[in-house]
PDB file of C-alpha atoms in Angstrom:
ATOM      1  CA  MET A   1      -1.657  -1.593   1.755  1.00  0.00           C
ATOM      2  CA  THR A   2       0.509   0.814  -0.200  1.00  0.00           C
ATOM      3  CA  THR A   3       3.404   0.823   2.297  1.00  0.00           C
ATOM      4  CA  PRO A   4       4.744  -2.702   2.923  1.00  0.00           C
ATOM      5  CA  ASP A   5       5.980  -3.255   6.482  1.00  0.00           C
ATOM      6  CA  ASN A   6       9.013  -5.306   5.424  1.00  0.00           C
ATOM      7  CA  LEU A   7      10.725  -2.357   3.727  1.00  0.00           C
ATOM      8  CA  LYS A   8      12.490   0.804   4.896  1.00  0.00           C
ATOM      9  CA  TYR A   9      11.774   4.212   3.348  1.00  0.00           C
ATOM     10  CA  THR A  10      13.304   7.622   2.692  1.00  0.00           C
ATOM     11  CA  ASN A  11      11.851  11.137   2.851  1.00  0.00           C
ATOM     12  CA  SER A  12      12.466  11.281  -0.912  1.00  0.00           C
ATOM     13  CA  HIS A  13       9.840   8.547  -1.505  1.00  0.00           C
ATOM     14  CA  GLN A  14      12.072   5.585  -2.148  1.00  0.00           C
ATOM     15  CA  TRP A  15      11.841   2.122  -0.624  1.00  0.00           C
ATOM     16  CA  VAL A  16      14.841   0.101   0.506  1.00  0.00           C
ATOM     17  CA  LYS A  17      14.916  -3.659   0.947  1.00  0.00           C
ATOM     18  CA  ARG A  18      17.789  -5.324   2.760  1.00  0.00           C
ATOM     19  CA  GLU A  19      18.730  -8.457   0.826  1.00  0.00           C
ATOM     20  CA  SER A  20      20.131 -11.646   2.372  1.00  0.00           C
ATOM     21  CA  ASP A  21      23.531 -11.019   0.722  1.00  0.00           C
ATOM     22  CA  GLY A  22      23.857  -7.652   2.497  1.00  0.00           C
ATOM     23  CA  THR A  23      22.990  -5.511  -0.521  1.00  0.00           C
ATOM     24  CA  ALA A  24      20.082  -3.071  -0.593  1.00  0.00           C
ATOM     25  CA  THR A  25      17.503  -2.926  -3.369  1.00  0.00           C
ATOM     26  CA  ILE A  26      15.971   0.513  -4.043  1.00  0.00           C
ATOM     27  CA  GLY A  27      12.815   1.580  -5.849  1.00  0.00           C
ATOM     28  CA  ALA A  28      10.130   4.276  -5.903  1.00  0.00           C
ATOM     29  CA  THR A  29       7.210   4.047  -3.484  1.00  0.00           C
ATOM     30  CA  PHE A  30       3.562   3.724  -4.419  1.00  0.00           C
ATOM     31  CA  HIS A  31       3.072   7.311  -3.220  1.00  0.00           C
ATOM     32  CA  ALA A  32       5.907   8.532  -5.476  1.00  0.00           C
ATOM     33  CA  GLN A  33       4.505   6.949  -8.618  1.00  0.00           C
ATOM     34  CA  GLU A  34       1.026   8.153  -7.683  1.00  0.00           C
ATOM     35  CA  MET A  35       2.299  11.755  -7.406  1.00  0.00           C
ATOM     36  CA  LEU A  36       4.321  11.509 -10.630  1.00  0.00           C
ATOM     37  CA  GLY A  37       1.667   9.901 -12.781  1.00  0.00           C
ATOM     38  CA  ASP A  38       2.656   7.852 -15.821  1.00  0.00           C
ATOM     39  CA  VAL A  39       6.405   7.180 -15.631  1.00  0.00           C
ATOM     40  CA  VAL A  40       8.051   7.561 -19.051  1.00  0.00           C
ATOM     41  CA  PHE A  41      11.810   7.506 -18.310  1.00  0.00           C
ATOM     42  CA  ILE A  42      14.177   6.292 -15.602  1.00  0.00           C
ATOM     43  CA  GLU A  43      17.899   6.945 -15.430  1.00  0.00           C
ATOM     44  CA  THR A  44      19.589   4.688 -12.890  1.00  0.00           C
ATOM     45  CA  PRO A  45      23.113   5.141 -11.557  1.00  0.00           C
ATOM     46  CA  ALA A  46      25.903   3.278 -13.357  1.00  0.00           C
ATOM     47  CA  VAL A  47      27.049  -0.042 -11.928  1.00  0.00           C
ATOM     48  CA  GLY A  48      30.338   0.489 -10.122  1.00  0.00           C
ATOM     49  CA  ARG A  49      29.514   4.063  -9.112  1.00  0.00           C
ATOM     50  CA  LYS A  50      30.307   4.986  -5.514  1.00  0.00           C
ATOM     51  CA  VAL A  51      27.528   7.022  -3.888  1.00  0.00           C
ATOM     52  CA  LYS A  52      27.105   8.825  -0.598  1.00  0.00           C
ATOM     53  CA  GLN A  53      23.890   8.711   1.390  1.00  0.00           C
ATOM     54  CA  GLY A  54      21.582  11.490   0.146  1.00  0.00           C
ATOM     55  CA  GLU A  55      23.492  12.034  -3.110  1.00  0.00           C
ATOM     56  CA  GLU A  56      21.556  12.510  -6.358  1.00  0.00           C
ATOM     57  CA  CYS A  57      22.246   9.469  -8.499  1.00  0.00           C
ATOM     58  CA  GLY A  58      19.477   9.199 -11.072  1.00  0.00           C
ATOM     59  CA  VAL A  59      16.237  10.589 -12.455  1.00  0.00           C
ATOM     60  CA  ILE A  60      12.647   9.439 -12.783  1.00  0.00           C
ATOM     61  CA  GLU A  61      10.451  11.294 -15.260  1.00  0.00           C
ATOM     62  CA  SER A  62       6.737  11.187 -15.838  1.00  0.00           C
ATOM     63  CA  VAL A  63       4.263  12.959 -18.070  1.00  0.00           C
ATOM     64  CA  LYS A  64       3.794  15.489 -15.233  1.00  0.00           C
ATOM     65  CA  ALA A  65       7.215  15.987 -13.659  1.00  0.00           C
ATOM     66  CA  ALA A  66      10.795  14.851 -13.179  1.00  0.00           C
ATOM     67  CA  ALA A  67      12.312  13.913  -9.841  1.00  0.00           C
ATOM     68  CA  ASP A  68      15.821  13.061  -8.731  1.00  0.00           C
ATOM     69  CA  LEU A  69      16.668   9.658  -7.329  1.00  0.00           C
ATOM     70  CA  TYR A  70      18.845   9.733  -4.230  1.00  0.00           C
ATOM     71  CA  ALA A  71      21.142   7.133  -2.733  1.00  0.00           C
ATOM     72  CA  PRO A  72      19.466   6.062   0.518  1.00  0.00           C
ATOM     73  CA  LEU A  73      22.750   4.517   1.685  1.00  0.00           C
ATOM     74  CA  SER A  74      26.444   5.108   1.017  1.00  0.00           C
ATOM     75  CA  GLY A  75      28.168   2.411  -0.997  1.00  0.00           C
ATOM     76  CA  GLU A  76      28.769   0.985  -4.440  1.00  0.00           C
ATOM     77  CA  VAL A  77      26.044   0.485  -7.034  1.00  0.00           C
ATOM     78  CA  VAL A  78      26.206  -3.242  -7.847  1.00  0.00           C
ATOM     79  CA  ALA A  79      23.170  -3.564 -10.137  1.00  0.00           C
ATOM     80  CA  ALA A  80      20.765  -1.435 -12.150  1.00  0.00           C
ATOM     81  CA  ASN A  81      17.437  -2.607 -13.521  1.00  0.00           C
ATOM     82  CA  SER A  82      18.071  -2.143 -17.249  1.00  0.00           C
ATOM     83  CA  GLU A  83      14.572  -3.490 -17.993  1.00  0.00           C
ATOM     84  CA  LEU A  84      13.142  -0.144 -16.841  1.00  0.00           C
ATOM     85  CA  ALA A  85      14.850   1.675 -19.730  1.00  0.00           C
ATOM     86  CA  ASP A  86      12.419  -0.015 -22.125  1.00  0.00           C
ATOM     87  CA  THR A  87       9.451  -0.418 -19.771  1.00  0.00           C
ATOM     88  CA  PRO A  88       9.471   2.437 -17.221  1.00  0.00           C
ATOM     89  CA  GLU A  89       5.698   2.012 -16.796  1.00  0.00           C
ATOM     90  CA  LYS A  90       6.428  -1.047 -14.629  1.00  0.00           C
ATOM     91  CA  VAL A  91       6.969   1.432 -11.788  1.00  0.00           C
ATOM     92  CA  ASN A  92       3.304   2.428 -12.097  1.00  0.00           C
ATOM     93  CA  GLN A  93       2.106  -1.156 -12.424  1.00  0.00           C
ATOM     94  CA  ASP A  94       3.893  -2.458  -9.300  1.00  0.00           C
ATOM     95  CA  PRO A  95       6.354  -0.084  -7.671  1.00  0.00           C
ATOM     96  CA  TYR A  96       7.484  -2.665  -5.111  1.00  0.00           C
ATOM     97  CA  THR A  97       8.705  -5.191  -7.692  1.00  0.00           C
ATOM     98  CA  ALA A  98      10.036  -2.641 -10.223  1.00  0.00           C
ATOM     99  CA  TRP A  99      13.315  -2.036  -8.416  1.00  0.00           C
ATOM    100  CA  MET A 100      15.704   0.554  -9.837  1.00  0.00           C
ATOM    101  CA  PHE A 101      19.168  -0.191  -8.459  1.00  0.00           C
ATOM    102  CA  ARG A 102      21.092  -2.091  -5.789  1.00  0.00           C
ATOM    103  CA  ILE A 103      23.818  -0.833  -3.484  1.00  0.00           C
ATOM    104  CA  LYS A 104      26.428  -2.714  -1.500  1.00  0.00           C
ATOM    105  CA  PRO A 105      26.393  -0.511   1.619  1.00  0.00           C
ATOM    106  CA  ASP A 106      29.624   0.828   3.096  1.00  0.00           C
ATOM    107  CA  SER A 107      27.954   1.080   6.489  1.00  0.00           C
ATOM    108  CA  PRO A 108      25.042  -1.286   7.156  1.00  0.00           C
ATOM    109  CA  ALA A 109      24.342   0.874  10.235  1.00  0.00           C
ATOM    110  CA  GLU A 110      22.825   3.490   7.876  1.00  0.00           C
ATOM    111  CA  PHE A 111      19.797   1.181   7.564  1.00  0.00           C
ATOM    112  CA  ALA A 112      18.869   2.191  11.122  1.00  0.00           C
ATOM    113  CA  GLY A 113      18.376   5.801  10.013  1.00  0.00           C
ATOM    114  CA  LEU A 114      15.781   4.928   7.382  1.00  0.00           C
ATOM    115  CA  LEU A 115      12.049   5.259   8.059  1.00  0.00           C
ATOM    116  CA  ASP A 116       9.799   2.360   8.947  1.00  0.00           C
ATOM    117  CA  ALA A 117       6.473   1.925   7.137  1.00  0.00           C
ATOM    118  CA  ALA A 118       4.420   3.802   9.763  1.00  0.00           C
ATOM    119  CA  ALA A 119       6.729   6.834   9.775  1.00  0.00           C
ATOM    120  CA  TYR A 120       6.820   6.960   5.987  1.00  0.00           C
ATOM    121  CA  GLN A 121       3.035   6.607   5.709  1.00  0.00           C
ATOM    122  CA  LYS A 122       2.632   9.716   7.927  1.00  0.00           C
ATOM    123  CA  ILE A 123       4.787  11.702   5.488  1.00  0.00           C
ATOM    124  CA  ALA A 124       2.876  10.392   2.459  1.00  0.00           C
ATOM    125  CA  ASP A 125      -0.504  11.084   4.103  1.00  0.00           C
ATOM    126  CA  ALA A 126       0.539  14.631   5.020  1.00  0.00           C
ATOM    127  CA  GLU A 127       1.451  15.358   1.393  1.00  0.00           C
ATOM    128  CA  LYS A 128      -1.955  14.218   0.137  1.00  0.00           C
ATOM    129  CA  HIS A 129      -3.762  16.919   2.107  1.00  0.00           C
TER     130      HIS A 129
END
C-alpha cells in the first residue's frame, strides 16, 4: 500500500499526519518521490515561520526536477527535519517516515479540507496514465 489510510493528503502530493499534541507533520508522498526520482536536496521552511494554507514554503529537488513544497495548513512551523539536509535520499527510501516539517495549525478545522487516502489515490492513479 503506497497510500496509508491514517494520513491526510494534498493535491500537491504531500501527506499530513495529525499528532496527539495538535501539531501536523508533513512529508512527500510515495507518488511524489516516485515521480521525482532520486531526491538530492530539500529546503524546509524555517522554524518560527508563519505560513498560510497553500503557500509555497520550501523546495524538493531530484535528479529529474524540482518541486515546491506547500503548507497544507495555516499556522506556525514548529519543527523542520534537519536530517534531510544531509540525507535527502531518505524520502526515496521511506517517504512516510522521512517527514519534512511540522506546523502548529491556526485552524484545526483545515484538516477537514484535506484528502483522504482513497481520494488522493485517485489523483495519483490518474497522473500515472
